[in-house]
Short mmCIF file of C-alpha atoms in Angstrom, two decimals:
data_model
loop_
_atom_site.label_atom_id
_atom_site.label_comp_id
_atom_site.label_asym_id
_atom_site.label_seq_id
_atom_site.Cartn_x
_atom_site.Cartn_y
_atom_site.Cartn_z
CA UNK A 1 -2.28 21.50 -31.96
CA UNK A 2 1.02 24.15 -31.95
CA UNK A 3 2.01 25.55 -34.86
CA UNK A 4 5.77 25.89 -33.53
CA UNK A 5 7.98 28.18 -35.47
CA UNK A 6 11.89 26.66 -34.91
CA UNK A 7 14.45 29.14 -34.77
CA UNK A 8 16.96 26.57 -36.22
CA UNK A 9 14.65 25.15 -39.99
CA UNK A 10 13.47 28.59 -40.07
CA UNK A 11 9.91 26.58 -40.43
CA UNK A 12 6.76 25.88 -39.11
CA UNK A 13 6.45 22.30 -38.35
CA UNK A 14 3.63 20.68 -36.28
CA UNK A 15 3.35 20.69 -32.38
CA UNK A 16 4.17 16.42 -32.41
CA UNK A 17 7.54 17.10 -33.59
CA UNK A 18 8.57 19.00 -30.27
CA UNK A 19 8.23 18.65 -26.98
CA UNK A 20 8.39 20.94 -24.21
CA UNK A 21 10.69 20.31 -21.51
CA UNK A 22 9.94 22.67 -18.52
CA UNK A 23 10.38 26.30 -17.47
CA UNK A 24 13.77 27.71 -18.83
CA UNK A 25 16.37 30.79 -18.17
CA UNK A 26 16.91 28.12 -14.88
CA UNK A 27 20.69 28.40 -14.41
CA UNK A 28 22.50 25.97 -12.49
CA UNK A 29 23.78 27.15 -8.88
CA UNK A 30 27.63 28.26 -9.24
CA UNK A 31 28.95 26.10 -6.48
CA UNK A 32 26.62 23.42 -5.89
CA UNK A 33 28.67 22.18 -2.18
CA UNK A 34 27.43 25.60 -1.20
CA UNK A 35 23.72 25.23 -1.43
CA UNK A 36 21.70 25.60 1.91
CA UNK A 37 18.98 22.56 0.94
CA UNK A 38 16.47 25.00 0.48
CA UNK A 39 18.49 26.65 -1.91
CA UNK A 40 18.91 23.01 -4.02
CA UNK A 41 15.53 21.92 -3.84
CA UNK A 42 14.25 24.95 -5.70
CA UNK A 43 16.51 24.25 -8.37
CA UNK A 44 15.75 21.07 -8.58
CA UNK A 45 12.33 20.88 -8.37
CA UNK A 46 10.81 24.53 -7.72
CA UNK A 47 9.62 25.72 -10.96
CA UNK A 48 7.75 29.22 -12.18
CA UNK A 49 3.81 28.14 -13.06
CA UNK A 50 2.52 30.92 -14.13
CA UNK A 51 -0.78 31.07 -15.41
CA UNK A 52 -0.30 34.50 -18.54
CA UNK A 53 2.99 34.66 -19.46
CA UNK A 54 5.69 31.99 -18.99
CA UNK A 55 9.13 31.19 -20.91
CA UNK A 56 9.73 27.92 -21.82
CA UNK A 57 12.12 25.62 -23.32
CA UNK A 58 11.08 23.41 -26.60
CA UNK A 59 13.41 20.74 -28.28
CA UNK A 60 12.32 19.84 -32.20
CA UNK A 61 13.01 16.08 -30.92
CA UNK A 62 11.63 15.13 -34.14
CA UNK A 63 13.28 17.33 -36.87
CA UNK A 64 16.86 18.90 -35.73
CA UNK A 65 16.39 18.40 -32.90
CA UNK A 66 18.13 21.91 -31.04
CA UNK A 67 16.41 23.12 -28.40
CA UNK A 68 15.18 26.96 -28.04
CA UNK A 69 13.18 28.80 -26.20
CA UNK A 70 9.14 30.05 -26.26
CA UNK A 71 7.72 32.35 -24.79
CA UNK A 72 3.87 31.54 -24.42
CA UNK A 73 0.49 32.46 -22.78
CA UNK A 74 -0.74 29.92 -20.51
CA UNK A 75 -3.93 30.50 -20.71
CA UNK A 76 -5.00 31.46 -23.70
CA UNK A 77 -1.77 29.47 -25.33
CA UNK A 78 -0.88 31.72 -27.97
CA UNK A 79 3.31 32.22 -29.28
CA UNK A 80 4.20 35.20 -28.17
CA UNK A 81 7.71 35.04 -29.37
CA UNK A 82 10.98 32.16 -29.99
CA UNK A 83 13.81 32.60 -29.51
CA UNK A 84 17.47 30.27 -29.36
CA UNK A 85 19.02 29.38 -26.55
CA UNK A 86 20.64 32.38 -24.86
CA UNK A 87 19.35 35.04 -25.98
CA UNK A 88 16.90 37.23 -24.09
CA UNK A 89 13.18 37.41 -24.07
CA UNK A 90 11.47 40.48 -25.72
CA UNK A 91 7.98 39.76 -23.68
CA UNK A 92 7.94 39.36 -20.14
CA UNK A 93 4.92 39.62 -17.56
CA UNK A 94 4.93 43.23 -16.27
CA UNK A 95 5.02 44.63 -20.34
CA UNK A 96 1.98 42.87 -21.05
CA UNK A 97 0.05 44.10 -18.14
CA UNK A 98 1.10 47.36 -18.30
CA UNK A 99 -0.29 47.51 -21.15
CA UNK B 1 -31.68 17.80 6.02
CA UNK B 2 -34.67 16.28 4.72
CA UNK B 3 -33.26 12.00 5.01
CA UNK B 4 -33.35 10.20 0.97
CA UNK B 5 -34.87 6.51 1.32
CA UNK B 6 -37.24 4.20 -1.30
CA UNK B 7 -40.40 5.20 1.81
CA UNK B 8 -39.72 9.49 0.83
CA UNK B 9 -39.54 8.13 -3.22
CA UNK B 10 -42.76 6.82 -2.70
CA UNK B 11 -43.76 9.93 -0.79
CA UNK B 12 -43.10 12.44 -3.04
CA UNK B 13 -44.12 10.76 -5.99
CA UNK B 14 -47.83 11.84 -4.76
CA UNK B 15 -47.00 15.33 -4.88
CA UNK B 16 -45.27 14.54 -8.85
CA UNK B 17 -41.62 14.89 -6.62
CA UNK B 18 -42.25 19.01 -6.59
CA UNK B 19 -41.76 19.05 -3.02
CA UNK B 20 -38.69 18.06 -2.52
CA UNK B 21 -36.20 20.32 -0.81
CA UNK B 22 -33.15 21.40 -1.91
CA UNK B 23 -30.05 20.00 -2.39
CA UNK B 24 -28.48 23.28 0.17
CA UNK B 25 -28.59 26.66 0.54
CA UNK B 26 -26.89 29.47 -1.20
CA UNK B 27 -26.61 31.68 1.52
CA UNK B 28 -24.77 35.56 1.86
CA UNK B 29 -21.36 34.85 3.37
CA UNK B 30 -20.67 35.81 6.34
CA UNK B 31 -17.98 38.26 8.05
CA UNK B 32 -15.77 35.88 10.13
CA UNK B 33 -15.07 32.21 9.23
CA UNK B 34 -13.38 29.76 11.80
CA UNK B 35 -12.50 27.99 8.87
CA UNK B 36 -12.13 29.65 4.97
CA UNK B 37 -12.16 26.88 2.50
CA UNK B 38 -10.59 28.17 -0.64
CA UNK B 39 -11.87 25.83 -3.33
CA UNK B 40 -15.79 24.19 -4.34
CA UNK B 41 -14.52 20.52 -5.74
CA UNK B 42 -14.48 16.85 -4.65
CA UNK B 43 -11.53 17.64 -2.17
CA UNK B 44 -12.92 20.93 -0.39
CA UNK B 45 -16.07 20.14 -0.12
CA UNK B 46 -15.34 16.22 1.56
CA UNK B 47 -12.57 19.40 3.91
CA UNK B 48 -15.75 20.60 4.70
CA UNK B 49 -18.02 18.14 5.80
CA UNK B 50 -15.84 15.91 7.55
CA UNK B 51 -14.73 19.35 9.47
CA UNK B 52 -18.09 19.88 10.53
CA UNK B 53 -19.75 16.43 11.00
CA UNK B 54 -16.24 14.71 13.02
CA UNK B 55 -14.21 17.38 14.19
CA UNK B 56 -17.73 20.01 15.37
CA UNK B 57 -15.60 22.65 13.88
CA UNK B 58 -19.57 24.23 11.80
CA UNK B 59 -18.33 27.83 11.34
CA UNK B 60 -16.99 26.64 8.20
CA UNK B 61 -17.42 28.17 4.37
CA UNK B 62 -16.95 26.87 1.16
CA UNK B 63 -15.77 29.72 -1.20
CA UNK B 64 -16.37 28.40 -5.12
CA UNK B 65 -15.28 31.52 -7.91
CA UNK B 66 -17.86 29.31 -10.54
CA UNK B 67 -19.71 25.85 -9.60
CA UNK B 68 -19.47 23.67 -7.24
CA UNK B 69 -17.69 20.39 -8.26
CA UNK B 70 -17.42 21.36 -11.64
CA UNK B 71 -13.31 21.54 -12.09
CA UNK B 72 -11.25 18.37 -11.88
CA UNK B 73 -14.27 16.89 -10.06
CA UNK B 74 -16.57 17.41 -13.17
CA UNK B 75 -13.93 16.23 -15.58
CA UNK B 76 -12.17 13.13 -14.01
CA UNK B 77 -12.54 9.40 -15.34
CA UNK B 78 -14.06 8.36 -12.25
CA UNK B 79 -11.57 5.29 -11.23
CA UNK B 80 -11.02 4.65 -7.10
CA UNK B 81 -8.19 2.41 -6.52
CA UNK B 82 -5.92 1.84 -3.29
CA UNK B 83 -2.70 0.05 -4.90
CA UNK B 84 0.01 2.48 -4.58
CA UNK B 85 3.49 0.61 -4.03
CA UNK B 86 5.90 3.20 -1.03
CA UNK B 87 4.16 3.03 2.56
CA UNK B 88 3.28 6.25 2.89
CA UNK B 89 1.06 6.59 -0.21
CA UNK B 90 -0.83 2.81 -0.19
CA UNK B 91 -1.92 4.23 4.08
CA UNK B 92 -2.90 7.72 2.26
CA UNK B 93 -5.16 6.02 0.03
CA UNK B 94 -6.45 2.62 1.16
CA UNK B 95 -7.89 5.78 3.84
CA UNK B 96 -9.78 6.92 1.00
CA UNK B 97 -10.98 3.19 0.56
CA UNK B 98 -12.02 2.14 3.18
CA UNK B 99 -14.64 6.02 3.00
CA UNK B 100 -15.58 5.10 -0.07
CA UNK B 101 -17.06 2.00 1.02
CA UNK B 102 -18.81 3.91 3.52
CA UNK B 103 -19.67 7.01 1.54
CA UNK B 104 -22.99 6.09 -0.17
CA UNK B 105 -24.91 5.39 3.24
CA UNK B 106 -22.97 7.68 5.50
CA UNK B 107 -23.45 10.30 3.12
CA UNK B 108 -27.20 9.59 3.13
CA UNK B 109 -26.74 10.09 -0.88
CA UNK B 110 -25.97 7.32 -3.41
CA UNK B 111 -21.99 7.74 -4.87
CA UNK B 112 -22.33 4.79 -7.31
CA UNK B 113 -19.76 3.91 -5.67
CA UNK B 114 -18.86 0.19 -7.86
CA UNK B 115 -16.37 -1.72 -6.91
CA UNK B 116 -15.56 -3.37 -9.54
CA UNK B 117 -12.27 -3.99 -9.54
CA UNK B 118 -8.87 -2.87 -11.09
CA UNK B 119 -6.41 -4.24 -13.89
CA UNK B 120 -2.45 -2.54 -14.33
CA UNK B 121 -1.63 -4.54 -17.30
CA UNK B 122 2.14 -5.61 -17.97
CA UNK B 123 3.40 -5.86 -21.18
CA UNK B 124 7.52 -6.56 -20.30
CA UNK B 125 9.14 -8.54 -17.95
CA UNK B 126 10.11 -5.62 -16.14
CA UNK B 127 6.55 -4.62 -16.29
CA UNK B 128 6.40 -8.21 -14.53
CA UNK B 129 8.13 -7.36 -12.45
CA UNK B 130 7.19 -4.48 -11.07
CA UNK B 131 3.94 -5.69 -10.15
CA UNK B 132 5.16 -8.05 -8.48
CA UNK B 133 7.31 -5.79 -6.23
CA UNK B 134 4.01 -3.55 -6.09
CA UNK B 135 1.26 -6.09 -4.93
CA UNK B 136 3.70 -7.50 -2.67
CA UNK B 137 4.42 -4.17 -0.99
CA UNK B 138 0.40 -3.98 -1.07
CA UNK B 139 0.12 -7.32 0.98
CA UNK B 140 2.37 -6.66 3.09
CA UNK B 141 0.26 -2.96 3.63
CA UNK B 142 -3.46 -4.64 4.09
CA UNK B 143 -4.23 -3.26 0.40
CA UNK B 144 -6.08 -7.05 -1.49
CA UNK B 145 -4.05 -7.05 -4.89
CA UNK B 146 -3.41 -10.04 -6.96
CA UNK B 147 -0.38 -11.19 -10.08
CA UNK B 148 -2.09 -11.88 -12.71
CA UNK B 149 -1.18 -14.07 -16.07
CA UNK B 150 -2.37 -13.18 -19.58
CA UNK B 151 -4.85 -16.28 -19.16
CA UNK B 152 -6.69 -15.02 -16.44
CA UNK B 153 -6.87 -11.72 -17.86
CA UNK B 154 -8.81 -12.95 -20.13
CA UNK B 155 -10.93 -14.63 -18.44
CA UNK B 156 -11.64 -11.20 -16.46
CA UNK B 157 -11.69 -9.14 -19.60
CA UNK B 158 -12.55 -11.71 -22.41
CA UNK B 159 -12.32 -9.05 -25.07
CA UNK B 160 -8.70 -7.76 -24.57
CA UNK B 161 -6.43 -8.69 -27.15
CA UNK B 162 -4.33 -10.88 -24.49
CA UNK B 163 -2.85 -12.61 -28.31
CA UNK B 164 0.87 -13.12 -29.07
CA UNK B 165 -0.54 -11.14 -32.31
CA UNK B 166 -0.42 -7.72 -30.24
CA UNK B 167 2.12 -5.32 -31.06
CA UNK B 168 3.49 -5.49 -26.51
CA UNK B 169 1.78 -9.25 -25.55
CA UNK B 170 -0.16 -8.88 -22.48
CA UNK B 171 1.72 -10.45 -20.27
CA UNK B 172 -0.43 -10.82 -17.18
CA UNK B 173 -1.53 -7.42 -14.96
CA UNK B 174 -1.62 -6.42 -11.37
CA UNK B 175 -5.65 -6.82 -9.84
CA UNK B 176 -7.01 -5.43 -7.01
CA UNK B 177 -11.01 -6.27 -6.34
CA UNK B 178 -11.75 -3.70 -3.77
CA UNK B 179 -10.77 -1.24 -6.67
CA UNK B 180 -14.10 0.45 -8.50
CA UNK B 181 -15.52 3.60 -10.03
CA UNK B 182 -17.76 6.25 -8.50
CA UNK B 183 -19.77 8.63 -10.04
CA UNK B 184 -17.70 12.40 -9.63
CA UNK B 185 -21.12 14.83 -9.09
CA UNK B 186 -23.29 12.32 -7.23
CA UNK B 187 -19.22 12.35 -4.31
CA UNK B 188 -19.26 16.22 -4.75
CA UNK B 189 -22.94 16.76 -4.48
CA UNK B 190 -23.06 14.44 -1.78
CA UNK B 191 -20.34 16.14 -0.04
CA UNK B 192 -21.94 19.33 0.16
CA UNK B 193 -25.16 18.06 0.49
CA UNK B 194 -23.63 16.56 3.97
CA UNK B 195 -21.35 20.19 4.42
CA UNK B 196 -24.32 22.44 3.90
CA UNK B 197 -26.51 20.17 6.89
CA UNK B 198 -24.35 20.41 9.22
CA UNK B 199 -24.10 24.17 8.43
CA UNK B 200 -21.34 24.91 6.09
CA UNK B 201 -22.25 27.95 4.00
CA UNK B 202 -21.55 26.68 0.39
CA UNK B 203 -20.37 30.25 -1.24
CA UNK B 204 -20.37 30.27 -4.85
CA UNK B 205 -19.67 32.84 -8.49
CA UNK B 206 -16.89 33.95 -5.38
CA UNK B 207 -13.39 34.29 -7.22
CA UNK B 208 -11.19 34.25 -4.61
CA UNK B 209 -9.20 37.50 -5.36
CA UNK B 210 -5.90 37.80 -2.57
CA UNK B 211 -5.60 36.44 -0.07
CA UNK B 212 -5.13 38.64 3.14
CA UNK B 213 -1.68 38.29 5.24
CA UNK B 214 -1.19 39.92 8.35
CA UNK B 215 2.18 39.16 10.19
CA UNK B 216 2.95 36.55 7.87
CA UNK B 217 -0.16 34.83 9.48
CA UNK B 218 -3.39 34.68 6.99
CA UNK B 219 -6.95 35.82 8.69
CA UNK B 220 -8.72 35.69 5.27
CA UNK B 221 -9.86 35.99 1.80
CA UNK B 222 -10.71 39.06 -0.97
CA UNK B 223 -13.76 38.99 -2.78
CA UNK B 224 -14.44 39.87 -5.29
CA UNK B 225 -18.22 40.17 -5.15
CA UNK B 226 -18.52 40.02 -1.17
CA UNK B 227 -15.28 41.72 -0.47
CA UNK B 228 -13.23 40.77 2.48
CA UNK B 229 -14.37 37.35 4.76
CA UNK B 230 -12.53 36.83 7.19
CA UNK B 231 -11.48 33.49 9.05
CA UNK B 232 -9.26 32.02 11.64
CA UNK B 233 -7.49 29.35 9.28
CA UNK B 234 -8.16 28.94 5.31
CA UNK B 235 -7.49 25.48 3.57
CA UNK B 236 -6.60 25.99 -0.08
CA UNK B 237 -7.94 23.30 -2.30
CA UNK B 238 -7.77 24.58 -5.70
CA UNK B 239 -6.17 21.94 -7.64
CA UNK B 240 -4.82 23.43 -11.06
CA UNK B 241 -4.40 27.01 -9.40
CA UNK B 242 -2.79 26.32 -6.35
CA UNK B 243 0.34 27.86 -7.55
CA UNK B 244 -1.24 31.60 -8.50
CA UNK B 245 -2.75 31.43 -4.86
CA UNK B 246 0.26 30.10 -3.67
CA UNK B 247 1.55 33.91 -5.12
CA UNK B 248 -0.93 35.30 -3.28
CA UNK B 249 0.69 34.00 0.17
CA UNK B 250 4.00 35.20 -1.21
CA UNK B 251 5.94 31.65 -1.27
CA UNK B 252 6.09 29.07 -4.52
CA UNK B 253 4.76 25.11 -4.64
CA UNK B 254 7.23 22.80 -6.42
CA UNK B 255 3.90 22.00 -8.90
CA UNK B 256 3.23 22.35 -13.23
CA UNK B 257 -0.41 22.91 -14.04
CA UNK B 258 -0.87 20.67 -17.02
CA UNK B 259 -3.80 19.91 -19.35
CA UNK B 260 -5.19 16.40 -18.81
CA UNK B 261 -7.86 15.17 -21.41
CA UNK B 262 -10.45 12.50 -21.66
CA UNK B 263 -13.03 11.48 -23.77
CA UNK B 264 -16.59 9.21 -23.81
CA UNK B 265 -17.77 7.45 -26.80
CA UNK B 266 -20.99 6.93 -27.55
CA UNK B 267 -23.26 4.47 -24.88
CA UNK B 268 -22.63 0.55 -26.07
CA UNK B 269 -23.91 -2.60 -24.74
CA UNK B 270 -21.96 -4.09 -21.84
CA UNK B 271 -19.26 -5.06 -22.41
CA UNK B 272 -16.01 -3.70 -20.34
CA UNK B 273 -17.18 -5.01 -16.29
CA UNK B 274 -13.79 -3.76 -14.82
CA UNK B 275 -10.98 -0.92 -15.04
CA UNK B 276 -8.12 -1.88 -17.65
CA UNK B 277 -4.88 0.24 -17.27
CA UNK B 278 -1.78 0.11 -19.54
CA UNK B 279 1.55 1.67 -18.53
CA UNK B 280 3.56 0.73 -21.50
CA UNK B 281 0.68 1.31 -24.26
CA UNK B 282 -0.12 4.08 -22.25
CA UNK B 283 -4.18 4.28 -21.82
CA UNK B 284 -7.17 3.23 -19.72
CA UNK B 285 -10.86 2.89 -20.20
CA UNK B 286 -13.85 1.43 -17.64
CA UNK B 287 -17.69 1.96 -18.84
CA UNK B 288 -19.53 3.84 -16.76
CA UNK B 289 -23.38 2.96 -16.44
CA UNK B 290 -25.28 5.17 -18.70
CA UNK B 291 -22.42 2.09 -21.64
CA UNK B 292 -20.16 5.17 -22.76
CA UNK B 293 -16.20 3.99 -22.63
CA UNK B 294 -14.43 6.80 -20.33
CA UNK B 295 -11.28 6.18 -21.85
CA UNK B 296 -7.95 8.79 -20.93
CA UNK B 297 -4.15 9.03 -20.44
CA UNK B 298 -1.21 10.97 -20.43
CA UNK B 299 -0.92 14.36 -19.87
CA UNK B 300 0.37 17.53 -22.57
CA UNK B 301 4.10 17.89 -22.04
CA UNK B 302 3.29 21.62 -21.51
CA UNK B 303 1.67 23.85 -18.59
CA UNK B 304 -1.73 24.93 -19.68
CA UNK B 305 -3.74 26.81 -17.20
CA UNK B 306 -6.63 26.62 -20.15
CA UNK B 307 -8.57 23.13 -19.55
CA UNK B 308 -8.06 21.68 -23.36
CA UNK B 309 -4.78 19.98 -24.94
CA UNK B 310 -3.87 18.98 -27.88
CA UNK B 311 -5.36 16.82 -30.71
CA UNK B 312 -1.73 14.23 -31.22
CA UNK B 313 -2.47 13.18 -27.36
CA UNK B 314 -6.18 12.21 -27.39
CA UNK B 315 -5.09 10.78 -31.41
CA UNK B 316 -2.52 8.67 -29.58
CA UNK B 317 -4.75 7.54 -26.25
CA UNK B 318 -7.13 6.34 -29.26
CA UNK B 319 -4.49 4.45 -30.69
CA UNK B 320 -3.79 2.99 -26.79
CA UNK B 321 -7.50 1.48 -26.27
CA UNK B 322 -7.25 0.02 -29.75
CA UNK B 323 -4.36 -1.53 -29.23
CA UNK B 324 -5.86 -3.11 -26.02
CA UNK B 325 -9.13 -4.45 -27.72
CA UNK B 326 -9.29 -4.12 -30.89
CA UNK B 327 -13.33 -4.92 -30.76
CA UNK B 328 -14.01 -1.14 -30.06
CA UNK B 329 -11.78 0.45 -33.62
CA UNK B 330 -15.18 1.38 -34.66
CA UNK B 331 -16.98 2.70 -32.26
CA UNK B 332 -17.32 6.87 -32.29
CA UNK B 333 -16.12 9.52 -29.23
CA UNK B 334 -18.92 11.85 -28.23
CA UNK B 335 -17.59 13.61 -26.76
CA UNK B 336 -14.11 14.74 -25.44
CA UNK B 337 -12.48 17.28 -22.75
CA UNK B 338 -9.15 18.48 -20.61
CA UNK B 339 -8.70 19.84 -17.27
CA UNK B 340 -5.78 21.68 -15.36
CA UNK B 341 -4.26 19.15 -13.19
CA UNK B 342 -1.04 20.31 -10.99
CA UNK B 343 1.14 18.07 -11.40
CA UNK B 344 4.00 17.06 -8.34
CA UNK B 345 7.61 16.26 -9.01
CA UNK B 346 7.35 12.60 -7.08
CA UNK B 347 3.41 12.09 -8.56
CA UNK B 348 2.39 12.45 -4.61
CA UNK B 349 0.19 15.00 -2.93
CA UNK B 350 1.17 18.28 -1.14
CA UNK B 351 -0.98 18.51 2.34
CA UNK B 352 0.95 20.93 3.82
CA UNK B 353 1.56 23.85 6.46
CA UNK B 354 3.04 26.53 4.74
CA UNK B 355 5.70 29.61 5.25
CA UNK B 356 2.03 31.51 6.16
CA UNK B 357 1.28 30.32 9.71
CA UNK B 358 -3.24 29.08 9.91
CA UNK B 359 -2.62 28.73 5.71
CA UNK B 360 -2.80 25.01 4.18
CA UNK B 361 -2.80 23.86 0.88
CA UNK B 362 -4.34 20.02 -0.32
CA UNK B 363 -2.67 20.28 -3.74
CA UNK B 364 -0.67 18.18 -6.26
CA UNK B 365 -3.33 15.35 -6.57
CA UNK B 366 -1.83 15.67 -10.53
CA UNK B 367 -3.65 13.30 -12.70
CA UNK B 368 -5.09 10.97 -9.23
CA UNK B 369 -7.21 12.82 -7.01
CA UNK B 370 -10.42 11.40 -7.55
CA UNK B 371 -9.73 8.46 -5.37
CA UNK B 372 -8.20 10.57 -2.56
CA UNK B 373 -11.67 12.53 -2.58
CA UNK B 374 -12.44 11.63 0.80
CA UNK B 375 -9.81 10.24 1.86
CA UNK B 376 -7.64 13.55 1.69
CA UNK B 377 -10.73 15.76 2.97
CA UNK B 378 -10.46 14.05 6.00
CA UNK B 379 -6.83 13.82 7.23
CA UNK B 380 -7.39 17.85 6.03
CA UNK B 381 -9.73 18.65 8.16
CA UNK B 382 -8.57 16.86 10.62
CA UNK B 383 -5.19 18.68 9.68
CA UNK B 384 -7.13 22.27 9.98
CA UNK B 385 -9.14 21.41 13.12
CA UNK B 386 -6.45 20.83 15.15
CA UNK B 387 -3.66 23.30 13.71
CA UNK B 388 -1.74 19.91 13.41
CA UNK B 389 -1.11 17.44 10.31
CA UNK B 390 -2.67 14.94 10.34
CA UNK B 391 0.48 11.40 10.60
CA UNK B 392 -1.09 9.90 7.44
CA UNK B 393 -0.68 13.87 5.88
CA UNK B 394 3.05 14.23 7.39
CA UNK B 395 4.16 12.59 4.61
CA UNK B 396 3.40 15.57 2.09
CA UNK B 397 4.40 18.34 3.79
CA UNK B 398 5.35 20.74 0.90
CA UNK B 399 9.19 20.70 2.72
CA UNK B 400 9.91 17.50 1.39
CA UNK B 401 11.89 18.42 -1.50
CA UNK B 402 13.19 20.82 0.54
CA UNK B 403 14.73 18.07 2.76
CA UNK B 404 14.66 15.45 0.05
CA UNK B 405 12.04 12.87 1.50
CA UNK B 406 9.98 12.46 -1.70
CA UNK B 407 7.31 9.30 -2.07
CA UNK B 408 8.06 8.66 -5.49
CA UNK B 409 5.25 6.87 -6.68
CA UNK B 410 5.30 7.08 -10.41
CA UNK B 411 5.26 4.27 -10.76
CA UNK B 412 1.86 3.30 -9.72
CA UNK B 413 0.27 6.91 -11.09
CA UNK B 414 1.93 6.62 -14.32
CA UNK B 415 -0.71 6.93 -16.68
CA UNK B 416 -2.71 4.92 -14.46
CA UNK B 417 -5.08 7.51 -13.00
#
């Protein structure tokens, strides 16, 4: 069970209020019509699936209903960081490996 | 290989069962193999078995980081069925079903395959329309199936709440009589024993740390314990860790690894002699030969490699079970666990060539791979042996996510593993 800090409500709440919405920071292609099938397929279906540091989008579904980002370790499940949409993560995979 | 029989059992009883042959060897790997299978779960061992037995490729190693059948093979809820909607998937799972039906004899190992039938309940009009469509599709594909009304369902499972008082009353179900359950560990052990008897080396406690790739062709694997082991072809059958291995190969797969939990109750007297699944209230149950209720439901929504999930997920599962079977409300749960399932966007597997030459992947079985174990192994072995994908495997190429030819089985997969 996660105890998640919602950066909009500024409070820790139980996991059941939230819903995981997949990988963060996926940019929609600027010109979809110009995409090859491979590029479009990768945008649609290919997601980062690391064993380790993962940046993911969550929504506070039973709370403020706003989206935000979580950086989490998919092996230990430890939440490293919570940050708003539009912000950049400070904890990234390479930085942790080099420690 | 020592042949198992009733006579053998009697014979060994005279020596107090102390002289049984080891079920498989524990060899040191050779420097080079024709084929290396990464992953010693059910699918990997089945692949090795059929490679050696049916396709004459015996210079094979299975490399497993833990022990044989210790991952999802040991963690699933053992349900076998083939009532999938689309032709491609239905043919693949039915191929497996036909192999299941002769598997104990073929392996000379009792996998305790019990065709006790499987009900997929419908609780809404749309459920019933979908069930009718799926059963009709199944029958056109030569797969047994019937649409039952609530009264017929009640006759098969007297303890199921089919009354109007239920929050989501049962309106009917699809019924596949040939579906059932099998003993998951025995499946891994039977395939391992058979593969070993045909000369396959089963290398346990050996983690693959990297794939050795030269000029875009895989030529072997690097392990911590034995260093480099070379091979002409490498087949990866590593379920939840597929993305990690793909990364070693320098490409990505459209997979997400999620925790999937299951639980078993204390053993109780025989009460449920079939498999009951409900997509709507989101849970399923069967009863094992030991008497414990085997219960499962959906994945945890987030990615995870930790082989454990959140408590709230199993709480919802139990709510669904009690909704369907009020009589189970005071049964205590004995154990609960999680596995890592590699889910695919279209709920169908990937059995495929990859951007790296001679490197093949069999993955993406998500929440329902156990039922396909022999079929998956058989078509993957055929593909590895011939260097060309088996006709049943062709629709499941990883490149379908580029050309859009997806096989959407979310309806038949759903909660129903």
